[in-house]
PDB file of C-alpha atoms in Angstrom:
ATOM      1  CA  MET A  22      14.943 -29.827  24.049  1.00 92.00           C
ATOM      2  CA  ARG A  23      11.339 -31.149  23.475  1.00 96.00           C
ATOM      3  CA  ALA A  24       9.671 -30.715  20.160  1.00 96.00           C
ATOM      4  CA  LEU A  25       6.404 -31.325  18.529  1.00 97.00           C
ATOM      5  CA  LEU A  26       6.301 -31.687  14.690  1.00 97.00           C
ATOM      6  CA  VAL A  27       2.715 -31.060  13.265  1.00 97.00           C
ATOM      7  CA  VAL A  28       2.356 -32.637   9.718  1.00 95.00           C
ATOM      8  CA  ASN A  29      -0.488 -31.766   7.446  1.00 92.00           C
ATOM      9  CA  PRO A  30      -0.523 -34.666   5.060  1.00 90.00           C
ATOM     10  CA  LYS A  31      -3.024 -33.085   2.610  1.00 84.00           C
ATOM     11  CA  ALA A  32      -1.099 -29.682   2.311  1.00 77.00           C
ATOM     12  CA  THR A  33       2.568 -30.996   2.317  1.00 76.00           C
ATOM     13  CA  THR A  34       4.198 -31.396  -0.950  1.00 78.00           C
ATOM     14  CA  THR A  35       6.814 -33.890   0.449  1.00 79.00           C
ATOM     15  CA  SER A  36       6.419 -37.674   0.000  1.00 84.00           C
ATOM     16  CA  GLU A  37       6.090 -40.174   2.783  1.00 86.00           C
ATOM     17  CA  ARG A  38       9.630 -41.143   2.472  1.00 86.00           C
ATOM     18  CA  SER A  39      10.805 -37.555   2.539  1.00 86.00           C
ATOM     19  CA  ARG A  40       8.766 -37.015   5.778  1.00 89.00           C
ATOM     20  CA  ASP A  41      10.677 -40.030   7.210  1.00 90.00           C
ATOM     21  CA  VAL A  42      13.936 -38.235   6.389  1.00 90.00           C
ATOM     22  CA  LEU A  43      12.886 -35.109   7.957  1.00 91.00           C
ATOM     23  CA  ILE A  44      11.694 -36.875  11.238  1.00 93.00           C
ATOM     24  CA  ARG A  45      15.029 -38.531  11.483  1.00 93.00           C
ATOM     25  CA  ALA A  46      16.823 -35.331  11.025  1.00 93.00           C
ATOM     26  CA  LEU A  47      14.884 -33.590  13.516  1.00 94.00           C
ATOM     27  CA  ARG A  48      15.215 -36.266  16.045  1.00 94.00           C
ATOM     28  CA  SER A  49      19.047 -35.955  15.749  1.00 92.00           C
ATOM     29  CA  ALA A  50      18.696 -32.431  17.352  1.00 91.00           C
ATOM     30  CA  VAL A  51      15.576 -32.616  19.589  1.00 94.00           C
ATOM     31  CA  ASP A  52      13.376 -35.050  21.592  1.00 96.00           C
ATOM     32  CA  LEU A  53      10.627 -35.207  18.989  1.00 96.00           C
ATOM     33  CA  ARG A  54       6.972 -36.025  19.012  1.00 96.00           C
ATOM     34  CA  VAL A  55       5.091 -36.234  15.683  1.00 97.00           C
ATOM     35  CA  GLU A  56       1.273 -35.667  15.089  1.00 97.00           C
ATOM     36  CA  PHE A  57      -0.612 -35.683  11.886  1.00 96.00           C
ATOM     37  CA  THR A  58      -3.559 -33.285  11.307  1.00 96.00           C
ATOM     38  CA  ARG A  59      -6.815 -34.925  10.448  1.00 94.00           C
ATOM     39  CA  ARG A  60      -9.138 -32.077   9.799  1.00 93.00           C
ATOM     40  CA  ARG A  61      -9.201 -28.321   9.411  1.00 92.00           C
ATOM     41  CA  GLY A  62      -8.375 -26.685  12.930  1.00 94.00           C
ATOM     42  CA  HIS A  63      -6.778 -29.920  14.375  1.00 97.00           C
ATOM     43  CA  ALA A  64      -3.438 -28.357  14.407  1.00 97.00           C
ATOM     44  CA  VAL A  65      -4.737 -25.410  16.864  1.00 98.00           C
ATOM     45  CA  ARG A  66      -5.652 -27.990  19.465  1.00 97.00           C
ATOM     46  CA  LEU A  67      -2.403 -30.049  19.069  1.00 98.00           C
ATOM     47  CA  VAL A  68      -0.198 -27.105  19.463  1.00 98.00           C
ATOM     48  CA  ARG A  69      -2.144 -25.399  22.369  1.00 97.00           C
ATOM     49  CA  GLU A  70      -2.001 -28.842  24.322  1.00 97.00           C
ATOM     50  CA  ALA A  71       1.763 -29.234  23.576  1.00 97.00           C
ATOM     51  CA  ALA A  72       2.556 -25.499  24.568  1.00 96.00           C
ATOM     52  CA  THR A  73       0.784 -25.951  27.928  1.00 95.00           C
ATOM     53  CA  HIS A  74       2.659 -29.324  28.647  1.00 94.00           C
ATOM     54  CA  GLY A  75       6.061 -27.697  28.332  1.00 92.00           C
ATOM     55  CA  VAL A  76       7.170 -28.318  24.716  1.00 96.00           C
ATOM     56  CA  ASP A  77      10.161 -25.930  23.763  1.00 96.00           C
ATOM     57  CA  VAL A  78       9.610 -25.902  19.971  1.00 97.00           C
ATOM     58  CA  VAL A  79       6.809 -26.428  17.553  1.00 98.00           C
ATOM     59  CA  VAL A  80       7.813 -27.554  14.046  1.00 97.00           C
ATOM     60  CA  THR A  81       5.206 -27.391  11.163  1.00 96.00           C
ATOM     61  CA  LEU A  82       5.285 -29.323   7.865  1.00 94.00           C
ATOM     62  CA  GLY A  83       2.582 -27.942   5.533  1.00 93.00           C
ATOM     63  CA  GLY A  84       1.485 -24.763   3.939  1.00 93.00           C
ATOM     64  CA  ASP A  85       0.606 -21.246   5.327  1.00 95.00           C
ATOM     65  CA  GLY A  86      -2.756 -22.651   6.704  1.00 95.00           C
ATOM     66  CA  THR A  87      -0.933 -25.115   8.810  1.00 96.00           C
ATOM     67  CA  VAL A  88       1.413 -22.348  10.059  1.00 97.00           C
ATOM     68  CA  ASN A  89      -1.616 -20.140  11.027  1.00 98.00           C
ATOM     69  CA  GLU A  90      -3.223 -22.933  12.905  1.00 98.00           C
ATOM     70  CA  ALA A  91       0.058 -23.480  14.852  1.00 98.00           C
ATOM     71  CA  VAL A  92       0.293 -19.845  15.638  1.00 98.00           C
ATOM     72  CA  ASN A  93      -3.292 -19.708  16.862  1.00 98.00           C
ATOM     73  CA  GLY A  94      -2.605 -22.785  18.897  1.00 98.00           C
ATOM     74  CA  LEU A  95       0.410 -20.998  20.579  1.00 98.00           C
ATOM     75  CA  MET A  96      -1.255 -17.919  21.250  1.00 97.00           C
ATOM     76  CA  GLY A  97      -4.166 -19.627  22.580  1.00 96.00           C
ATOM     77  CA  ALA A  98      -2.043 -21.189  25.173  1.00 95.00           C
ATOM     78  CA  LEU A  99      -1.002 -17.826  26.731  1.00 91.00           C
ATOM     79  CA  PRO A 100      -3.626 -17.839  29.483  1.00 87.00           C
ATOM     80  CA  GLU A 101      -2.320 -21.242  30.757  1.00 85.00           C
ATOM     81  CA  MET A 102       1.411 -20.233  30.696  1.00 82.00           C
ATOM     82  CA  PRO A 103       3.275 -18.986  33.793  1.00 81.00           C
ATOM     83  CA  ALA A 104       2.947 -15.336  34.582  1.00 79.00           C
ATOM     84  CA  MET A 105       5.847 -13.214  33.837  1.00 79.00           C
ATOM     85  CA  ALA A 106       5.701  -9.616  34.823  1.00 66.00           C
ATOM     86  CA  ASP A 107       5.795  -7.320  31.791  1.00 77.00           C
ATOM     87  CA  ALA A 108       7.044 -10.204  29.489  1.00 83.00           C
ATOM     88  CA  PRO A 109       5.802 -10.287  25.848  1.00 90.00           C
ATOM     89  CA  PRO A 110       4.162 -13.253  24.661  1.00 92.00           C
ATOM     90  CA  ALA A 111       7.217 -14.489  22.698  1.00 93.00           C
ATOM     91  CA  GLU A 112       9.146 -14.906  26.190  1.00 93.00           C
ATOM     92  CA  ARG A 113       6.401 -17.073  27.524  1.00 94.00           C
ATOM     93  CA  LEU A 114       5.599 -19.321  24.587  1.00 96.00           C
ATOM     94  CA  PRO A 115       7.583 -22.095  22.767  1.00 97.00           C
ATOM     95  CA  ALA A 116       9.456 -21.116  19.609  1.00 97.00           C
ATOM     96  CA  LEU A 117       7.974 -21.962  16.044  1.00 98.00           C
ATOM     97  CA  ALA A 118       9.908 -23.415  13.327  1.00 97.00           C
ATOM     98  CA  VAL A 119       8.489 -23.802   9.743  1.00 96.00           C
ATOM     99  CA  VAL A 120       9.391 -26.437   7.315  1.00 94.00           C
ATOM    100  CA  PRO A 121       8.157 -25.230   3.893  1.00 91.00           C
ATOM    101  CA  GLY A 122       5.843 -27.809   2.639  1.00 89.00           C
ATOM    102  CA  GLY A 123       2.897 -26.118   0.923  1.00 86.00           C
ATOM    103  CA  SER A 124       2.463 -24.763  -2.680  1.00 81.00           C
ATOM    104  CA  THR A 125       3.594 -21.005  -1.948  1.00 86.00           C
ATOM    105  CA  ASN A 126       5.030 -20.933   1.540  1.00 92.00           C
ATOM    106  CA  VAL A 127       4.552 -17.056   1.910  1.00 95.00           C
ATOM    107  CA  PHE A 128       5.417 -17.036   5.670  1.00 97.00           C
ATOM    108  CA  ALA A 129       8.504 -19.385   5.540  1.00 95.00           C
ATOM    109  CA  ARG A 130       9.980 -17.326   2.670  1.00 94.00           C
ATOM    110  CA  ALA A 131       9.107 -13.961   4.399  1.00 95.00           C
ATOM    111  CA  ILE A 132      11.429 -15.004   7.504  1.00 95.00           C
ATOM    112  CA  GLY A 133      14.167 -15.912   5.091  1.00 92.00           C
ATOM    113  CA  LEU A 134      13.915 -19.743   4.794  1.00 92.00           C
ATOM    114  CA  PRO A 135      14.717 -21.228   1.402  1.00 90.00           C
ATOM    115  CA  LYS A 136      11.712 -22.379  -0.663  1.00 86.00           C
ATOM    116  CA  ASP A 137      12.991 -25.941  -0.906  1.00 87.00           C
ATOM    117  CA  TRP A 138      12.017 -28.023   2.121  1.00 86.00           C
ATOM    118  CA  ILE A 139      15.455 -29.949   2.455  1.00 89.00           C
ATOM    119  CA  GLU A 140      17.244 -26.560   2.590  1.00 91.00           C
ATOM    120  CA  GLY A 141      14.834 -25.131   4.863  1.00 90.00           C
ATOM    121  CA  THR A 142      15.065 -28.114   7.315  1.00 91.00           C
ATOM    122  CA  GLY A 143      18.913 -27.668   7.302  1.00 92.00           C
ATOM    123  CA  VAL A 144      18.454 -23.926   8.243  1.00 93.00           C
ATOM    124  CA  ILE A 145      16.091 -25.041  11.023  1.00 94.00           C
ATOM    125  CA  LEU A 146      18.496 -27.654  12.360  1.00 94.00           C
ATOM    126  CA  GLU A 147      21.279 -25.049  12.495  1.00 94.00           C
ATOM    127  CA  GLY A 148      18.987 -22.598  14.283  1.00 93.00           C
ATOM    128  CA  LEU A 149      17.980 -25.073  16.935  1.00 92.00           C
ATOM    129  CA  ARG A 150      21.582 -26.217  17.621  1.00 91.00           C
ATOM    130  CA  ALA A 151      22.872 -22.621  17.822  1.00 92.00           C
ATOM    131  CA  GLY A 152      19.858 -21.246  19.607  1.00 89.00           C
ATOM    132  CA  ARG A 153      19.151 -18.686  16.988  1.00 92.00           C
ATOM    133  CA  SER A 154      15.663 -17.132  16.556  1.00 95.00           C
ATOM    134  CA  ARG A 155      13.912 -14.052  15.616  1.00 96.00           C
ATOM    135  CA  THR A 156      11.103 -12.280  17.471  1.00 97.00           C
ATOM    136  CA  ILE A 157       8.195 -11.117  15.303  1.00 98.00           C
ATOM    137  CA  GLY A 158       4.851  -9.287  15.776  1.00 98.00           C
ATOM    138  CA  LEU A 159       1.537 -10.826  14.609  1.00 98.00           C
ATOM    139  CA  GLY A 160      -1.848  -9.360  13.346  1.00 98.00           C
ATOM    140  CA  ARG A 161      -5.028 -10.282  15.046  1.00 98.00           C
ATOM    141  CA  ALA A 162      -8.414 -10.135  13.425  1.00 98.00           C
ATOM    142  CA  ASP A 163     -11.127 -10.313  16.152  1.00 98.00           C
ATOM    143  CA  ASP A 164     -10.088 -13.415  17.915  1.00 96.00           C
ATOM    144  CA  ARG A 165      -7.811 -15.051  15.415  1.00 98.00           C
ATOM    145  CA  TYR A 166      -4.221 -14.292  14.670  1.00 98.00           C
ATOM    146  CA  PHE A 167      -2.446 -14.005  11.402  1.00 98.00           C
ATOM    147  CA  THR A 168       1.230 -13.957  10.289  1.00 98.00           C
ATOM    148  CA  PHE A 169       1.433 -12.174   7.035  1.00 98.00           C
ATOM    149  CA  CYS A 170      -1.795 -10.967   5.541  1.00 98.00           C
ATOM    150  CA  ALA A 171      -5.618 -10.648   5.751  1.00 98.00           C
ATOM    151  CA  GLY A 172      -8.165  -9.309   3.407  1.00 98.00           C
ATOM    152  CA  LEU A 173     -11.808  -8.341   3.155  1.00 98.00           C
ATOM    153  CA  GLY A 174     -13.436  -8.118  -0.256  1.00 96.00           C
ATOM    154  CA  LEU A 175     -11.890  -9.059  -3.632  1.00 94.00           C
ATOM    155  CA  ASP A 176      -8.618 -10.959  -2.665  1.00 93.00           C
ATOM    156  CA  ALA A 177     -10.567 -13.015  -0.205  1.00 95.00           C
ATOM    157  CA  ALA A 178     -13.219 -13.754  -2.865  1.00 93.00           C
ATOM    158  CA  VAL A 179     -10.413 -14.847  -5.274  1.00 92.00           C
ATOM    159  CA  ILE A 180      -9.219 -17.267  -2.505  1.00 93.00           C
ATOM    160  CA  ARG A 181     -12.758 -18.685  -1.923  1.00 93.00           C
ATOM    161  CA  ARG A 182     -12.925 -19.119  -5.678  1.00 91.00           C
ATOM    162  CA  VAL A 183      -9.507 -20.821  -5.922  1.00 88.00           C
ATOM    163  CA  GLU A 184     -10.338 -23.207  -2.782  1.00 85.00           C
ATOM    164  CA  ARG A 185     -13.534 -24.353  -4.600  1.00 86.00           C
ATOM    165  CA  ALA A 186     -11.541 -25.128  -7.776  1.00 84.00           C
ATOM    166  CA  ARG A 187      -8.944 -27.107  -5.760  1.00 79.00           C
ATOM    167  CA  SER A 188     -11.799 -29.032  -4.052  1.00 80.00           C
ATOM    168  CA  ARG A 189     -12.619 -30.106  -7.512  1.00 86.00           C
ATOM    169  CA  GLY A 190      -9.228 -31.415  -8.196  1.00 79.00           C
ATOM    170  CA  ARG A 191      -7.592 -28.459  -9.828  1.00 82.00           C
ATOM    171  CA  VAL A 192      -3.841 -27.860  -8.897  1.00 76.00           C
ATOM    172  CA  SER A 193      -2.874 -24.623  -7.173  1.00 74.00           C
ATOM    173  CA  SER A 194      -0.800 -22.377  -9.596  1.00 75.00           C
ATOM    174  CA  SER A 195      -0.214 -18.799 -10.667  1.00 75.00           C
ATOM    175  CA  SER A 196      -2.511 -19.214 -13.537  1.00 81.00           C
ATOM    176  CA  LEU A 197      -5.363 -20.586 -11.511  1.00 82.00           C
ATOM    177  CA  TYR A 198      -5.162 -17.424  -9.205  1.00 82.00           C
ATOM    178  CA  LEU A 199      -5.123 -15.131 -12.202  1.00 82.00           C
ATOM    179  CA  ARG A 200      -8.048 -16.684 -13.844  1.00 85.00           C
ATOM    180  CA  ALA A 201      -9.991 -16.651 -10.418  1.00 84.00           C
ATOM    181  CA  THR A 202      -9.104 -12.966 -10.008  1.00 81.00           C
ATOM    182  CA  LEU A 203     -10.477 -12.138 -13.449  1.00 82.00           C
ATOM    183  CA  GLY A 204     -13.574 -14.169 -12.857  1.00 84.00           C
ATOM    184  CA  GLU A 205     -14.295 -12.759  -9.395  1.00 83.00           C
ATOM    185  CA  PHE A 206     -13.591  -9.137 -10.720  1.00 79.00           C
ATOM    186  CA  LEU A 207     -16.213  -9.623 -13.394  1.00 78.00           C
ATOM    187  CA  ALA A 208     -18.658 -11.096 -11.023  1.00 80.00           C
ATOM    188  CA  THR A 209     -18.386  -8.533  -8.136  1.00 80.00           C
ATOM    189  CA  ASP A 210     -20.585  -5.472  -7.542  1.00 78.00           C
ATOM    190  CA  ARG A 211     -18.247  -2.666  -8.753  1.00 75.00           C
ATOM    191  CA  ARG A 212     -20.536   0.085  -8.444  1.00 81.00           C
ATOM    192  CA  HIS A 213     -21.280   0.133  -4.852  1.00 87.00           C
ATOM    193  CA  PRO A 214     -18.205  -0.022  -2.664  1.00 93.00           C
ATOM    194  CA  ALA A 215     -19.522  -1.444   0.650  1.00 95.00           C
ATOM    195  CA  ILE A 216     -16.459  -1.287   3.257  1.00 98.00           C
ATOM    196  CA  SER A 217     -15.535   1.518   5.608  1.00 98.00           C
ATOM    197  CA  LEU A 218     -12.549   1.845   7.873  1.00 98.00           C
ATOM    198  CA  GLU A 219     -12.574   3.171  11.385  1.00 98.00           C
ATOM    199  CA  ARG A 220      -9.872   4.242  13.578  1.00 97.00           C
ATOM    200  CA  PRO A 221      -9.878   5.723  17.151  1.00 94.00           C
ATOM    201  CA  ALA A 222     -10.030   9.489  17.054  1.00 92.00           C
ATOM    202  CA  GLU A 223      -9.643   9.567  13.199  1.00 94.00           C
ATOM    203  CA  THR A 224     -12.233  10.346  10.361  1.00 95.00           C
ATOM    204  CA  VAL A 225     -13.922   7.466   8.986  1.00 96.00           C
ATOM    205  CA  ILE A 226     -12.858   6.248   5.482  1.00 97.00           C
ATOM    206  CA  ASP A 227     -15.807   5.040   3.627  1.00 96.00           C
ATOM    207  CA  GLU A 228     -16.841   3.635   0.188  1.00 95.00           C
ATOM    208  CA  LEU A 229     -13.877   1.270  -0.013  1.00 97.00           C
ATOM    209  CA  ALA A 230     -14.196  -1.688  -2.633  1.00 95.00           C
ATOM    210  CA  THR A 231     -11.608  -4.016  -1.071  1.00 96.00           C
ATOM    211  CA  VAL A 232      -8.978  -3.956   1.639  1.00 98.00           C
ATOM    212  CA  ILE A 233      -5.682  -5.666   1.869  1.00 98.00           C
ATOM    213  CA  ILE A 234      -3.828  -5.842   5.190  1.00 98.00           C
ATOM    214  CA  GLN A 235      -0.146  -6.915   5.524  1.00 98.00           C
ATOM    215  CA  ASN A 236       1.846  -7.717   8.696  1.00 98.00           C
ATOM    216  CA  THR A 237       5.083  -8.200   6.616  1.00 98.00           C
ATOM    217  CA  THR A 238       6.168  -8.044   3.134  1.00 95.00           C
ATOM    218  CA  PRO A 239       5.583  -9.850   0.572  1.00 94.00           C
ATOM    219  CA  TRP A 240       1.784 -10.214   0.473  1.00 94.00           C
ATOM    220  CA  THR A 241       2.211 -13.268  -1.842  1.00 92.00           C
ATOM    221  CA  TYR A 242       4.206 -14.668  -4.670  1.00 89.00           C
ATOM    222  CA  LEU A 243       3.551 -15.206  -8.510  1.00 83.00           C
ATOM    223  CA  GLY A 244       5.945 -18.079  -9.073  1.00 80.00           C
ATOM    224  CA  ASP A 245       9.100 -16.789  -7.688  1.00 83.00           C
ATOM    225  CA  ARG A 246       8.132 -13.092  -7.820  1.00 87.00           C
ATOM    226  CA  PRO A 247       7.135 -11.425  -4.569  1.00 91.00           C
ATOM    227  CA  VAL A 248       3.997  -9.272  -4.823  1.00 91.00           C
ATOM    228  CA  SER A 249       3.366  -6.575  -2.088  1.00 92.00           C
ATOM    229  CA  PRO A 250       0.755  -3.935  -2.178  1.00 94.00           C
ATOM    230  CA  ASN A 251       2.279  -2.578   1.007  1.00 95.00           C
ATOM    231  CA  PRO A 252       6.080  -2.795   0.484  1.00 94.00           C
ATOM    232  CA  ASP A 253       6.954  -1.180   3.743  1.00 95.00           C
ATOM    233  CA  ALA A 254       5.230  -3.576   5.901  1.00 97.00           C
ATOM    234  CA  SER A 255       7.360  -5.338   8.582  1.00 98.00           C
ATOM    235  CA  PHE A 256       7.037  -7.933  11.320  1.00 98.00           C
ATOM    236  CA  ASP A 257       8.803  -5.341  13.574  1.00 97.00           C
ATOM    237  CA  LEU A 258       5.978  -2.596  13.112  1.00 98.00           C
ATOM    238  CA  GLY A 259       2.147  -2.504  13.170  1.00 98.00           C
ATOM    239  CA  LEU A 260      -0.013  -3.288  10.255  1.00 98.00           C
ATOM    240  CA  ASP A 261      -0.103  -1.855   6.768  1.00 98.00           C
ATOM    241  CA  VAL A 262      -3.244  -1.467   4.846  1.00 98.00           C
ATOM    242  CA  LEU A 263      -4.050  -0.900   1.176  1.00 97.00           C
ATOM    243  CA  ALA A 264      -7.605  -0.115   0.099  1.00 97.00           C
ATOM    244  CA  VAL A 265      -9.050   0.353  -3.335  1.00 95.00           C
ATOM    245  CA  ARG A 266     -11.952   2.762  -3.572  1.00 93.00           C
ATOM    246  CA  GLN A 267     -13.617   1.670  -6.678  1.00 86.00           C
ATOM    247  CA  LEU A 268     -13.174  -1.368  -8.995  1.00 84.00           C
ATOM    248  CA  ALA A 269     -13.517   0.588 -12.296  1.00 81.00           C
ATOM    249  CA  VAL A 270     -11.797  -1.408 -15.094  1.00 81.00           C
ATOM    250  CA  ALA A 271      -9.272   1.338 -16.096  1.00 80.00           C
ATOM    251  CA  LYS A 272      -8.236   2.444 -12.661  1.00 77.00           C
ATOM    252  CA  THR A 273      -8.228  -1.020 -11.351  1.00 79.00           C
ATOM    253  CA  THR A 274      -5.841  -2.161 -14.179  1.00 78.00           C
ATOM    254  CA  ARG A 275      -3.586   0.650 -13.361  1.00 84.00           C
ATOM    255  CA  THR A 276      -3.448  -0.081  -9.636  1.00 81.00           C
ATOM    256  CA  VAL A 277      -2.841  -3.829 -10.316  1.00 78.00           C
ATOM    257  CA  THR A 278      -0.026  -2.957 -12.748  1.00 79.00           C
ATOM    258  CA  GLN A 279       1.493  -0.803  -9.916  1.00 77.00           C
ATOM    259  CA  ILE A 280       1.216  -3.637  -7.410  1.00 80.00           C
ATOM    260  CA  LEU A 281       2.951  -6.185  -9.720  1.00 77.00           C
ATOM    261  CA  SER A 282       5.838  -3.620 -10.667  1.00 76.00           C
ATOM    262  CA  PRO A 283       8.880  -4.161  -8.523  1.00 75.00           C
ATOM    263  CA  ARG A 284       9.814  -0.514  -9.101  1.00 74.00           C
ATOM    264  CA  THR A 285       6.366   1.314  -8.600  1.00 77.00           C
ATOM    265  CA  ASN A 286       4.437   1.509  -5.248  1.00 81.00           C
ATOM    266  CA  PRO A 287       0.641   1.807  -5.611  1.00 86.00           C
ATOM    267  CA  HIS A 288      -0.732   5.380  -5.709  1.00 82.00           C
ATOM    268  CA  GLY A 289      -3.393   7.509  -7.107  1.00 82.00           C
ATOM    269  CA  ARG A 290      -6.782   8.940  -5.818  1.00 85.00           C
ATOM    270  CA  GLN A 291      -8.367   5.525  -5.750  1.00 89.00           C
ATOM    271  CA  VAL A 292      -5.743   4.032  -3.498  1.00 94.00           C
ATOM    272  CA  PHE A 293      -5.878   4.517   0.383  1.00 96.00           C
ATOM    273  CA  GLN A 294      -2.983   3.482   2.331  1.00 96.00           C
ATOM    274  CA  LEU A 295      -1.899   3.299   6.154  1.00 97.00           C
ATOM    275  CA  HIS A 296       1.492   2.291   7.484  1.00 97.00           C
ATOM    276  CA  ASP A 297       2.378   0.970  10.923  1.00 98.00           C
ATOM    277  CA  VAL A 298      -1.163   1.030  12.392  1.00 98.00           C
ATOM    278  CA  HIS A 299      -1.952  -0.622  15.654  1.00 98.00           C
ATOM    279  CA  GLU A 300      -5.834  -0.717  15.583  1.00 98.00           C
ATOM    280  CA  PHE A 301      -8.683  -0.340  13.258  1.00 98.00           C
ATOM    281  CA  THR A 302     -12.123  -1.768  12.402  1.00 98.00           C
ATOM    282  CA  LEU A 303     -13.506  -2.737   8.955  1.00 98.00           C
ATOM    283  CA  LEU A 304     -17.409  -2.287   8.537  1.00 98.00           C
ATOM    284  CA  ALA A 305     -19.237  -3.595   5.491  1.00 98.00           C
ATOM    285  CA  SER A 306     -22.772  -2.819   4.466  1.00 97.00           C
ATOM    286  CA  ARG A 307     -23.108  -6.213   3.009  1.00 96.00           C
ATOM    287  CA  PRO A 308     -21.205  -9.469   3.866  1.00 97.00           C
ATOM    288  CA  GLU A 309     -17.839  -9.517   2.348  1.00 97.00           C
ATOM    289  CA  ALA A 310     -15.448 -12.308   1.764  1.00 97.00           C
ATOM    290  CA  PHE A 311     -12.839 -12.490   4.403  1.00 98.00           C
ATOM    291  CA  GLN A 312      -9.277 -14.263   4.409  1.00 98.00           C
ATOM    292  CA  LEU A 313      -6.332 -14.639   6.823  1.00 98.00           C
ATOM    293  CA  ASP A 314      -2.966 -16.003   5.581  1.00 97.00           C
ATOM    294  CA  GLY A 315      -4.531 -17.166   2.284  1.00 94.00           C
ATOM    295  CA  ASP A 316      -7.288 -19.253   3.896  1.00 95.00           C
ATOM    296  CA  TYR A 317     -10.964 -18.202   3.101  1.00 96.00           C
ATOM    297  CA  LEU A 318     -12.820 -17.843   6.409  1.00 96.00           C
ATOM    298  CA  GLY A 319     -16.408 -16.953   5.261  1.00 97.00           C
ATOM    299  CA  GLU A 320     -17.995 -13.744   4.928  1.00 97.00           C
ATOM    300  CA  ARG A 321     -18.010 -10.809   7.526  1.00 98.00           C
ATOM    301  CA  GLU A 322     -19.557  -7.431   8.017  1.00 98.00           C
ATOM    302  CA  LYS A 323     -17.234  -6.260  10.852  1.00 98.00           C
ATOM    303  CA  VAL A 324     -13.668  -7.221  11.653  1.00 98.00           C
ATOM    304  CA  ARG A 325     -11.476  -5.483  14.302  1.00 98.00           C
ATOM    305  CA  PHE A 326      -7.778  -5.617  13.581  1.00 98.00           C
ATOM    306  CA  THR A 327      -5.055  -5.134  16.041  1.00 98.00           C
ATOM    307  CA  SER A 328      -1.138  -5.500  16.070  1.00 98.00           C
ATOM    308  CA  VAL A 329       0.471  -7.688  18.594  1.00 97.00           C
ATOM    309  CA  ALA A 330       4.075  -6.731  19.177  1.00 97.00           C
ATOM    310  CA  GLN A 331       6.870  -9.272  20.179  1.00 96.00           C
ATOM    311  CA  ALA A 332       4.498 -12.120  19.853  1.00 97.00           C
ATOM    312  CA  LEU A 333       6.503 -15.039  18.728  1.00 97.00           C
ATOM    313  CA  ARG A 334       9.910 -16.383  18.491  1.00 97.00           C
ATOM    314  CA  VAL A 335      10.652 -18.145  15.103  1.00 98.00           C
ATOM    315  CA  ILE A 336      13.622 -20.368  14.436  1.00 95.00           C
ATOM    316  CA  CYS A 337      15.255 -18.911  11.309  1.00 86.00           C
TER     317      CYS A 337
END
């Protein structure tokens, strides 16, 4: 079995010695090639080229951003893969294995891997030797795929603020995200909701302040606590949506409290939700912050979302 290991040395929390241990462990099970990413987007090209040259498994060591790039590299290889009548993407593409090496590792934990990279590596080795995998669906935002979440509005603006703080040397933590959320909430234009949601043959839902999209649950973690605005989201279904109509202090506090509670699902007049949706478009009257899988991708005024079923095989 041929495998590519993609390592993001900036994102991974493992030491160089630990990486050497991981590489030796993987080489005991597969014919392994190792590549280190050098810049943002590099993993997309590495994985796409490996997929078109017959690799059987792509393994990532890094955070959710590295996973997202690997997934986009795999899906980008589809036009060059052998044609198979009526076969879903998962049957035509190499499998994906994820070693948790980032600060949060939402995707790895969502597919049931342990948070610790050593335990996660053990699970992956067992899966490779036993041929055990799971087929999952993906989300797509315009021409880019995502594994667990997307957002337009406040949550993306928070990620933007966190990324800027990390570029100045701050360490990613739950407290950093909480401070960024408060700062962005106070800075945003809360009186004029700018986002509309359109679906084929459905009434337009307008005056939305922020929109969260999930392809699975959870949406993120606060420490070890899973947080999920859309608790019924699943890799096996379409996309789930939660939108907040206004960011008034009292109403928003109530909604955030509901989101953080493990016993109460978000509800109320200012909350709009959709479950298992396969296509919709978000339009904004002004540029809004946009994120996929926890990576800030700039500002957008229009994004088309689709669900892609049976997109990927994951070793788990």
